[in-house]
């Protein structure tokens, strides 16, 4: 098991290294000088020289990268030229907001996905199965932003029962927080619920047909305990794989969710930075978002190792 | 002889269409929607009632009417025409992006699967790293760096789709090169180039077509 | 006997060939297991003769053949082909002999690219050596090769899935012949075919051998198939040769218990004899090459096994002239 985890960790670090190269080169692949691009043609030579040396742009490129990574690890991501805001500070403010929306999306989707999957598998062929399966298919096919806009139109503007703009921190007012994330979470988890539902359903159907389940039945185990101990445990392995693959989609989707619902998280910040060509923020955002993804994937992999006996045995 | 083969292929086609149509209401609806979408995209100039960019500032943000079935936008442009032309642009750009990604991804996957070793490790690590960057983040930032505009968006979407092709092609080649006919070709002294492009690529093609069509849909959504 | 003549008549000499595959349990763990596929095999094949290699499936026959063809790089041992040790050659030097050694595969369908027509498959093999040939001449050459293996040239337009098993195997032979081979490794070339077709293909092999002075390494899993075609037969078990002799001697006087068991699996045509015969049945399955039994690899299934069989691997000894056996109980 130790080998397994250390190998996964090693691969994650290599992945992060490549991503950091990508994020770093984003700014340097660009034609023109980023400082002049932001300050405009009218900037004084003194200003330009000051900011260039501030960002180490006058250093050789390899050194720039090393300095950038070192500063990043120390938590210093520089100052955005555009708004003169400290990137690390803003990040520290916005990351919790993103997590406060993203983590509920994960929990809600996994809970409902598995629940619906089990229901549709057990009640296979009944109307519940058909309704839920059709909804899952629609959920997989419909684009996130469209669904988000529909939710706003219906629950926000027509029925006027839920807020659809902004965000209230849970520490401020927990009830308002729940209200403010209701629509974003609903929009964000739809596709994920659909994918997990479908996967769980087909896995459960497969597992339920296997011999050991029949044996368990014959031994007089209750139907509910068969479902939730024997069957689900075995159906869970492929589901976790799917979850690992979906994490980057959730993270990517949160950008759209934040934009549509005006949530001051990292996603909307990134979009603003991109439209403003605020390279320092783009760099930092890409790296931070990727770190979140890479480590969630690592977590899933490790979880996978604990659950799947084949891996556990193979890697000892 | 030729006659016979022709009959056979047409029978095969018929058969696969029948199988497809037999797959239930949902797939039939999907097929209709897909065909409709492609038709609209192709015949946009003939279908749309107005030119998508003609402004009519006096008639801004008009509600639904017989003149403008879906109303007008903030510059008085006909919404229906804009949506119809939008379909065309979407289809075109996702097709282009898909071809771009497929060309590069298939080539890299082919090389990595066939030669293996360090080359394969490098290619697969890179595409794994790429897959760890959320798709939207990647596409948006690349498009921004390249200065926006349709061209850079197409390239950004295309670049974003490369790793799926690499992964898929790598796996396909790995299993395909175990076939005896590849061993046989090696024994006759056939060049690597020919084995790559005359044997491996054609035999992996059917699965690639499936991936390509699936990605086409994703490309449109971006 | 004159040494030079002896040297000249030998086309292939395999000396103590070993092919071990590493089976790593994990990248980080240090314990590396090796799968001893081929484990010390030696035999020689004379020009224009056929050496039959017989053993149950899993007794590492295919891998032996693939080592000789240069598809696998052997771990140890020498393969002396035409007087040259090909295991010591660089990749470029080995290329010179590549086309001289061809293979006929066990699964005729899997050995043909499903997306290429019969004509193209043979044509590819002809042009693969890099020589430019005019189009008309190329077409004639392909057609004459198809005729050589008794295929109607009309079949050239067909794809492998449109052909019968026998036709596919003939096409595979045509492809091998397109390279002007000297040595052909026939890896169970008839075991996937109907019994009625098997005889036809074996006859074809014999005719071709005569016409083109071919040398065969003929692999099979039962002795009945190799009986007619082989001059010498080697019986292999778990990557080791257990008995080598010329084929008449083998059928008349089998010495190794494994050979006896294989022989008694062939039903006899004479009913009376068949009824009275004392058949030796093989018990159990062939062990996995990852953990081969200690001592003689055959001892767990051998009815004569003695104490020494469990601990000590018997060497391949010459019992009578040209008859070698690896067994403790044979004197
Ligand atoms: N490339 C390889 N890597 C690891 N093991 C191999 C490889 N090729 C063959 N083997 C092992 O060698 C053994 C014998 O294979 P093979 O030569 O095909 O036997 P046969 O042809 O007699 O049936 C098998 O157990 C297989 O697992
Ligand atoms: Mg074999």
PDB file of N, CA and C in Angstrom, chain C residues 148-212:
ATOM      1  N   UNK C 148       0.872 -20.828 -56.419  1.00  0.00           N
ATOM      2  CA  UNK C 148       1.806 -21.746 -55.779  1.00  0.00           C
ATOM      3  C   UNK C 148       1.186 -22.394 -54.544  1.00  0.00           C
ATOM      4  N   UNK C 149       0.383 -21.627 -53.806  1.00  0.00           N
ATOM      5  CA  UNK C 149      -0.271 -22.195 -52.623  1.00  0.00           C
ATOM      6  C   UNK C 149      -1.668 -22.698 -52.961  1.00  0.00           C
ATOM      7  N   UNK C 150      -1.921 -22.870 -54.244  1.00  0.00           N
ATOM      8  CA  UNK C 150      -3.174 -23.434 -54.731  1.00  0.00           C
ATOM      9  C   UNK C 150      -4.379 -22.571 -54.395  1.00  0.00           C
ATOM     10  N   UNK C 151      -4.194 -21.243 -54.534  1.00  0.00           N
ATOM     11  CA  UNK C 151      -5.321 -20.324 -54.412  1.00  0.00           C
ATOM     12  C   UNK C 151      -5.602 -19.762 -55.793  1.00  0.00           C
ATOM     13  N   UNK C 152      -6.898 -19.634 -56.127  1.00  0.00           N
ATOM     14  CA  UNK C 152      -7.284 -19.020 -57.388  1.00  0.00           C
ATOM     15  C   UNK C 152      -6.983 -17.518 -57.308  1.00  0.00           C
ATOM     16  N   UNK C 153      -6.242 -16.946 -58.260  1.00  0.00           N
ATOM     17  CA  UNK C 153      -5.935 -15.509 -58.198  1.00  0.00           C
ATOM     18  C   UNK C 153      -7.169 -14.622 -58.083  1.00  0.00           C
ATOM     19  N   UNK C 154      -8.339 -15.130 -58.479  1.00  0.00           N
ATOM     20  CA  UNK C 154      -9.581 -14.358 -58.316  1.00  0.00           C
ATOM     21  C   UNK C 154      -9.780 -13.954 -56.862  1.00  0.00           C
ATOM     22  N   UNK C 155      -9.278 -14.783 -55.963  1.00  0.00           N
ATOM     23  CA  UNK C 155      -9.445 -14.541 -54.529  1.00  0.00           C
ATOM     24  C   UNK C 155      -8.744 -13.262 -54.084  1.00  0.00           C
ATOM     25  N   UNK C 156      -7.804 -12.771 -54.919  1.00  0.00           N
ATOM     26  CA  UNK C 156      -7.060 -11.561 -54.591  1.00  0.00           C
ATOM     27  C   UNK C 156      -7.904 -10.387 -54.145  1.00  0.00           C
ATOM     28  N   UNK C 157      -9.122 -10.261 -54.664  1.00  0.00           N
ATOM     29  CA  UNK C 157      -9.961  -9.117 -54.295  1.00  0.00           C
ATOM     30  C   UNK C 157     -10.650  -9.322 -52.960  1.00  0.00           C
ATOM     31  N   UNK C 158     -10.563 -10.506 -52.400  1.00  0.00           N
ATOM     32  CA  UNK C 158     -11.320 -10.768 -51.170  1.00  0.00           C
ATOM     33  C   UNK C 158     -10.564 -10.304 -49.935  1.00  0.00           C
ATOM     34  N   UNK C 159     -11.349 -10.077 -48.877  1.00  0.00           N
ATOM     35  CA  UNK C 159     -10.779  -9.726 -47.590  1.00  0.00           C
ATOM     36  C   UNK C 159     -10.772 -10.961 -46.700  1.00  0.00           C
ATOM     37  N   UNK C 160      -9.881 -10.990 -45.694  1.00  0.00           N
ATOM     38  CA  UNK C 160      -9.759 -12.199 -44.878  1.00  0.00           C
ATOM     39  C   UNK C 160     -11.096 -12.727 -44.355  1.00  0.00           C
ATOM     40  N   UNK C 161     -12.013 -11.820 -43.974  1.00  0.00           N
ATOM     41  CA  UNK C 161     -13.261 -12.331 -43.393  1.00  0.00           C
ATOM     42  C   UNK C 161     -14.152 -12.976 -44.448  1.00  0.00           C
ATOM     43  N   UNK C 162     -13.794 -12.799 -45.718  1.00  0.00           N
ATOM     44  CA  UNK C 162     -14.600 -13.417 -46.772  1.00  0.00           C
ATOM     45  C   UNK C 162     -14.011 -14.761 -47.223  1.00  0.00           C
ATOM     46  N   UNK C 163     -12.990 -15.230 -46.503  1.00  0.00           N
ATOM     47  CA  UNK C 163     -12.326 -16.456 -46.931  1.00  0.00           C
ATOM     48  C   UNK C 163     -12.541 -17.561 -45.904  1.00  0.00           C
ATOM     49  N   UNK C 164     -12.303 -18.806 -46.337  1.00  0.00           N
ATOM     50  CA  UNK C 164     -12.421 -19.930 -45.404  1.00  0.00           C
ATOM     51  C   UNK C 164     -11.103 -20.088 -44.643  1.00  0.00           C
ATOM     52  N   UNK C 165     -11.143 -20.887 -43.588  1.00  0.00           N
ATOM     53  CA  UNK C 165      -9.948 -21.076 -42.768  1.00  0.00           C
ATOM     54  C   UNK C 165      -8.765 -21.583 -43.573  1.00  0.00           C
ATOM     55  N   UNK C 166      -9.018 -22.571 -44.420  1.00  0.00           N
ATOM     56  CA  UNK C 166      -7.940 -23.132 -45.229  1.00  0.00           C
ATOM     57  C   UNK C 166      -7.367 -22.104 -46.183  1.00  0.00           C
ATOM     58  N   UNK C 167      -8.259 -21.309 -46.785  1.00  0.00           N
ATOM     59  CA  UNK C 167      -7.797 -20.266 -47.711  1.00  0.00           C
ATOM     60  C   UNK C 167      -6.944 -19.245 -46.982  1.00  0.00           C
ATOM     61  N   UNK C 168      -7.360 -18.899 -45.763  1.00  0.00           N
ATOM     62  CA  UNK C 168      -6.569 -17.921 -44.999  1.00  0.00           C
ATOM     63  C   UNK C 168      -5.173 -18.460 -44.720  1.00  0.00           C
ATOM     64  N   UNK C 169      -5.104 -19.724 -44.326  1.00  0.00           N
ATOM     65  CA  UNK C 169      -3.786 -20.271 -44.012  1.00  0.00           C
ATOM     66  C   UNK C 169      -2.913 -20.330 -45.272  1.00  0.00           C
ATOM     67  N   UNK C 170      -3.538 -20.656 -46.407  1.00  0.00           N
ATOM     68  CA  UNK C 170      -2.777 -20.654 -47.663  1.00  0.00           C
ATOM     69  C   UNK C 170      -2.259 -19.250 -47.975  1.00  0.00           C
ATOM     70  N   UNK C 171      -3.116 -18.260 -47.713  1.00  0.00           N
ATOM     71  CA  UNK C 171      -2.691 -16.883 -47.957  1.00  0.00           C
ATOM     72  C   UNK C 171      -1.496 -16.532 -47.067  1.00  0.00           C
ATOM     73  N   UNK C 172      -1.570 -16.973 -45.803  1.00  0.00           N
ATOM     74  CA  UNK C 172      -0.456 -16.741 -44.882  1.00  0.00           C
ATOM     75  C   UNK C 172       0.830 -17.364 -45.405  1.00  0.00           C
ATOM     76  N   UNK C 173       0.689 -18.555 -46.005  1.00  0.00           N
ATOM     77  CA  UNK C 173       1.877 -19.225 -46.564  1.00  0.00           C
ATOM     78  C   UNK C 173       2.405 -18.428 -47.756  1.00  0.00           C
ATOM     79  N   UNK C 174       1.479 -17.945 -48.593  1.00  0.00           N
ATOM     80  CA  UNK C 174       1.901 -17.157 -49.755  1.00  0.00           C
ATOM     81  C   UNK C 174       2.670 -15.920 -49.316  1.00  0.00           C
ATOM     82  N   UNK C 175       2.183 -15.290 -48.238  1.00  0.00           N
ATOM     83  CA  UNK C 175       2.881 -14.106 -47.753  1.00  0.00           C
ATOM     84  C   UNK C 175       4.293 -14.457 -47.301  1.00  0.00           C
ATOM     85  N   UNK C 176       4.426 -15.593 -46.589  1.00  0.00           N
ATOM     86  CA  UNK C 176       5.754 -15.996 -46.139  1.00  0.00           C
ATOM     87  C   UNK C 176       6.657 -16.278 -47.332  1.00  0.00           C
ATOM     88  N   UNK C 177       6.106 -16.961 -48.348  1.00  0.00           N
ATOM     89  CA  UNK C 177       6.914 -17.320 -49.510  1.00  0.00           C
ATOM     90  C   UNK C 177       7.342 -16.087 -50.295  1.00  0.00           C
ATOM     91  N   UNK C 178       6.552 -15.026 -50.204  1.00  0.00           N
ATOM     92  CA  UNK C 178       6.875 -13.803 -50.935  1.00  0.00           C
ATOM     93  C   UNK C 178       8.225 -13.249 -50.531  1.00  0.00           C
ATOM     94  N   UNK C 179       8.726 -13.642 -49.363  1.00  0.00           N
ATOM     95  CA  UNK C 179      10.009 -13.122 -48.897  1.00  0.00           C
ATOM     96  C   UNK C 179      11.173 -14.020 -49.273  1.00  0.00           C
ATOM     97  N   UNK C 180      10.935 -15.053 -50.084  1.00  0.00           N
ATOM     98  CA  UNK C 180      11.987 -16.017 -50.429  1.00  0.00           C
ATOM     99  C   UNK C 180      12.664 -16.578 -49.204  1.00  0.00           C
ATOM    100  N   UNK C 181      11.919 -17.210 -48.321  1.00  0.00           N
ATOM    101  CA  UNK C 181      12.509 -17.649 -47.050  1.00  0.00           C
ATOM    102  C   UNK C 181      13.355 -18.909 -47.220  1.00  0.00           C
ATOM    103  N   UNK C 182      14.244 -19.106 -46.255  1.00  0.00           N
ATOM    104  CA  UNK C 182      14.985 -20.366 -46.184  1.00  0.00           C
ATOM    105  C   UNK C 182      14.399 -21.220 -45.075  1.00  0.00           C
ATOM    106  N   UNK C 183      14.054 -20.515 -43.975  1.00  0.00           N
ATOM    107  CA  UNK C 183      13.541 -21.216 -42.803  1.00  0.00           C
ATOM    108  C   UNK C 183      12.125 -20.723 -42.519  1.00  0.00           C
ATOM    109  N   UNK C 184      11.192 -21.642 -42.307  1.00  0.00           N
ATOM    110  CA  UNK C 184       9.847 -21.221 -41.929  1.00  0.00           C
ATOM    111  C   UNK C 184       9.490 -21.871 -40.602  1.00  0.00           C
ATOM    112  N   UNK C 185       9.103 -21.017 -39.642  1.00  0.00           N
ATOM    113  CA  UNK C 185       8.608 -21.532 -38.371  1.00  0.00           C
ATOM    114  C   UNK C 185       7.106 -21.691 -38.514  1.00  0.00           C
ATOM    115  N   UNK C 186       6.640 -22.925 -38.502  1.00  0.00           N
ATOM    116  CA  UNK C 186       5.202 -23.155 -38.644  1.00  0.00           C
ATOM    117  C   UNK C 186       4.641 -23.386 -37.248  1.00  0.00           C
ATOM    118  N   UNK C 187       3.960 -22.387 -36.698  1.00  0.00           N
ATOM    119  CA  UNK C 187       3.482 -22.481 -35.330  1.00  0.00           C
ATOM    120  C   UNK C 187       2.071 -23.061 -35.305  1.00  0.00           C
ATOM    121  N   UNK C 188       1.958 -24.325 -35.069  1.00  0.00           N
ATOM    122  CA  UNK C 188       0.686 -25.036 -35.082  1.00  0.00           C
ATOM    123  C   UNK C 188      -0.183 -24.577 -36.249  1.00  0.00           C
ATOM    124  N   UNK C 189       0.323 -24.728 -37.469  1.00  0.00           N
ATOM    125  CA  UNK C 189      -0.361 -24.119 -38.608  1.00  0.00           C
ATOM    126  C   UNK C 189      -1.685 -24.781 -38.946  1.00  0.00           C
ATOM    127  N   UNK C 190      -1.945 -25.969 -38.416  1.00  0.00           N
ATOM    128  CA  UNK C 190      -3.195 -26.625 -38.798  1.00  0.00           C
ATOM    129  C   UNK C 190      -4.136 -26.825 -37.616  1.00  0.00           C
ATOM    130  N   UNK C 191      -3.709 -26.415 -36.412  1.00  0.00           N
ATOM    131  CA  UNK C 191      -4.553 -26.771 -35.266  1.00  0.00           C
ATOM    132  C   UNK C 191      -5.863 -26.002 -35.241  1.00  0.00           C
ATOM    133  N   UNK C 192      -5.959 -24.888 -35.986  1.00  0.00           N
ATOM    134  CA  UNK C 192      -7.216 -24.144 -36.006  1.00  0.00           C
ATOM    135  C   UNK C 192      -8.099 -24.558 -37.183  1.00  0.00           C
ATOM    136  N   UNK C 193      -7.663 -25.584 -37.936  1.00  0.00           N
ATOM    137  CA  UNK C 193      -8.403 -25.924 -39.161  1.00  0.00           C
ATOM    138  C   UNK C 193      -9.206 -27.213 -38.985  1.00  0.00           C
ATOM    139  N   UNK C 194     -10.192 -27.381 -39.852  1.00  0.00           N
ATOM    140  CA  UNK C 194     -10.957 -28.628 -39.855  1.00  0.00           C
ATOM    141  C   UNK C 194     -10.024 -29.792 -40.201  1.00  0.00           C
ATOM    142  N   UNK C 195     -10.355 -30.966 -39.703  1.00  0.00           N
ATOM    143  CA  UNK C 195      -9.476 -32.126 -39.913  1.00  0.00           C
ATOM    144  C   UNK C 195      -9.276 -32.407 -41.404  1.00  0.00           C
ATOM    145  N   UNK C 196     -10.336 -32.255 -42.189  1.00  0.00           N
ATOM    146  CA  UNK C 196     -10.211 -32.551 -43.619  1.00  0.00           C
ATOM    147  C   UNK C 196      -9.239 -31.590 -44.295  1.00  0.00           C
ATOM    148  N   UNK C 197      -9.208 -30.354 -43.807  1.00  0.00           N
ATOM    149  CA  UNK C 197      -8.315 -29.356 -44.410  1.00  0.00           C
ATOM    150  C   UNK C 197      -6.880 -29.576 -43.930  1.00  0.00           C
ATOM    151  N   UNK C 198      -6.732 -30.052 -42.687  1.00  0.00           N
ATOM    152  CA  UNK C 198      -5.398 -30.211 -42.109  1.00  0.00           C
ATOM    153  C   UNK C 198      -4.478 -30.995 -43.035  1.00  0.00           C
ATOM    154  N   UNK C 199      -4.991 -32.136 -43.565  1.00  0.00           N
ATOM    155  CA  UNK C 199      -4.156 -32.980 -44.414  1.00  0.00           C
ATOM    156  C   UNK C 199      -3.728 -32.222 -45.655  1.00  0.00           C
ATOM    157  N   UNK C 200      -4.666 -31.461 -46.235  1.00  0.00           N
ATOM    158  CA  UNK C 200      -4.335 -30.686 -47.442  1.00  0.00           C
ATOM    159  C   UNK C 200      -3.185 -29.719 -47.172  1.00  0.00           C
ATOM    160  N   UNK C 201      -3.284 -29.022 -46.064  1.00  0.00           N
ATOM    161  CA  UNK C 201      -2.269 -28.011 -45.771  1.00  0.00           C
ATOM    162  C   UNK C 201      -0.922 -28.686 -45.498  1.00  0.00           C
ATOM    163  N   UNK C 202      -0.965 -29.798 -44.767  1.00  0.00           N
ATOM    164  CA  UNK C 202       0.301 -30.500 -44.498  1.00  0.00           C
ATOM    165  C   UNK C 202       0.930 -30.985 -45.801  1.00  0.00           C
ATOM    166  N   UNK C 203       0.096 -31.492 -46.696  1.00  0.00           N
ATOM    167  CA  UNK C 203       0.625 -31.892 -47.997  1.00  0.00           C
ATOM    168  C   UNK C 203       1.241 -30.709 -48.723  1.00  0.00           C
ATOM    169  N   UNK C 204       0.556 -29.572 -48.648  1.00  0.00           N
ATOM    170  CA  UNK C 204       1.082 -28.373 -49.301  1.00  0.00           C
ATOM    171  C   UNK C 204       2.462 -28.027 -48.740  1.00  0.00           C
ATOM    172  N   UNK C 205       2.591 -28.111 -47.400  1.00  0.00           N
ATOM    173  CA  UNK C 205       3.883 -27.833 -46.790  1.00  0.00           C
ATOM    174  C   UNK C 205       4.955 -28.762 -47.358  1.00  0.00           C
ATOM    175  N   UNK C 206       4.616 -30.028 -47.509  1.00  0.00           N
ATOM    176  CA  UNK C 206       5.608 -30.984 -48.002  1.00  0.00           C
ATOM    177  C   UNK C 206       6.002 -30.695 -49.442  1.00  0.00           C
ATOM    178  N   UNK C 207       4.977 -30.398 -50.265  1.00  0.00           N
ATOM    179  CA  UNK C 207       5.272 -30.073 -51.666  1.00  0.00           C
ATOM    180  C   UNK C 207       6.180 -28.858 -51.770  1.00  0.00           C
ATOM    181  N   UNK C 208       5.831 -27.836 -51.003  1.00  0.00           N
ATOM    182  CA  UNK C 208       6.615 -26.598 -51.060  1.00  0.00           C
ATOM    183  C   UNK C 208       8.047 -26.848 -50.603  1.00  0.00           C
ATOM    184  N   UNK C 209       8.198 -27.681 -49.599  1.00  0.00           N
ATOM    185  CA  UNK C 209       9.536 -27.965 -49.094  1.00  0.00           C
ATOM    186  C   UNK C 209      10.406 -28.574 -50.196  1.00  0.00           C
ATOM    187  N   UNK C 210       9.783 -29.485 -50.949  1.00  0.00           N
ATOM    188  CA  UNK C 210      10.528 -30.133 -52.006  1.00  0.00           C
ATOM    189  C   UNK C 210      10.887 -29.134 -53.108  1.00  0.00           C
ATOM    190  N   UNK C 211       9.845 -28.364 -53.513  1.00  0.00           N
ATOM    191  CA  UNK C 211      10.030 -27.423 -54.617  1.00  0.00           C
ATOM    192  C   UNK C 211      11.052 -26.346 -54.281  1.00  0.00           C
ATOM    193  N   UNK C 212      10.994 -25.823 -53.086  1.00  0.00           N
ATOM    194  CA  UNK C 212      11.753 -24.607 -52.789  1.00  0.00           C
ATOM    195  C   UNK C 212      12.881 -24.843 -51.805  1.00  0.00           C
TER     196      UNK C 212
END
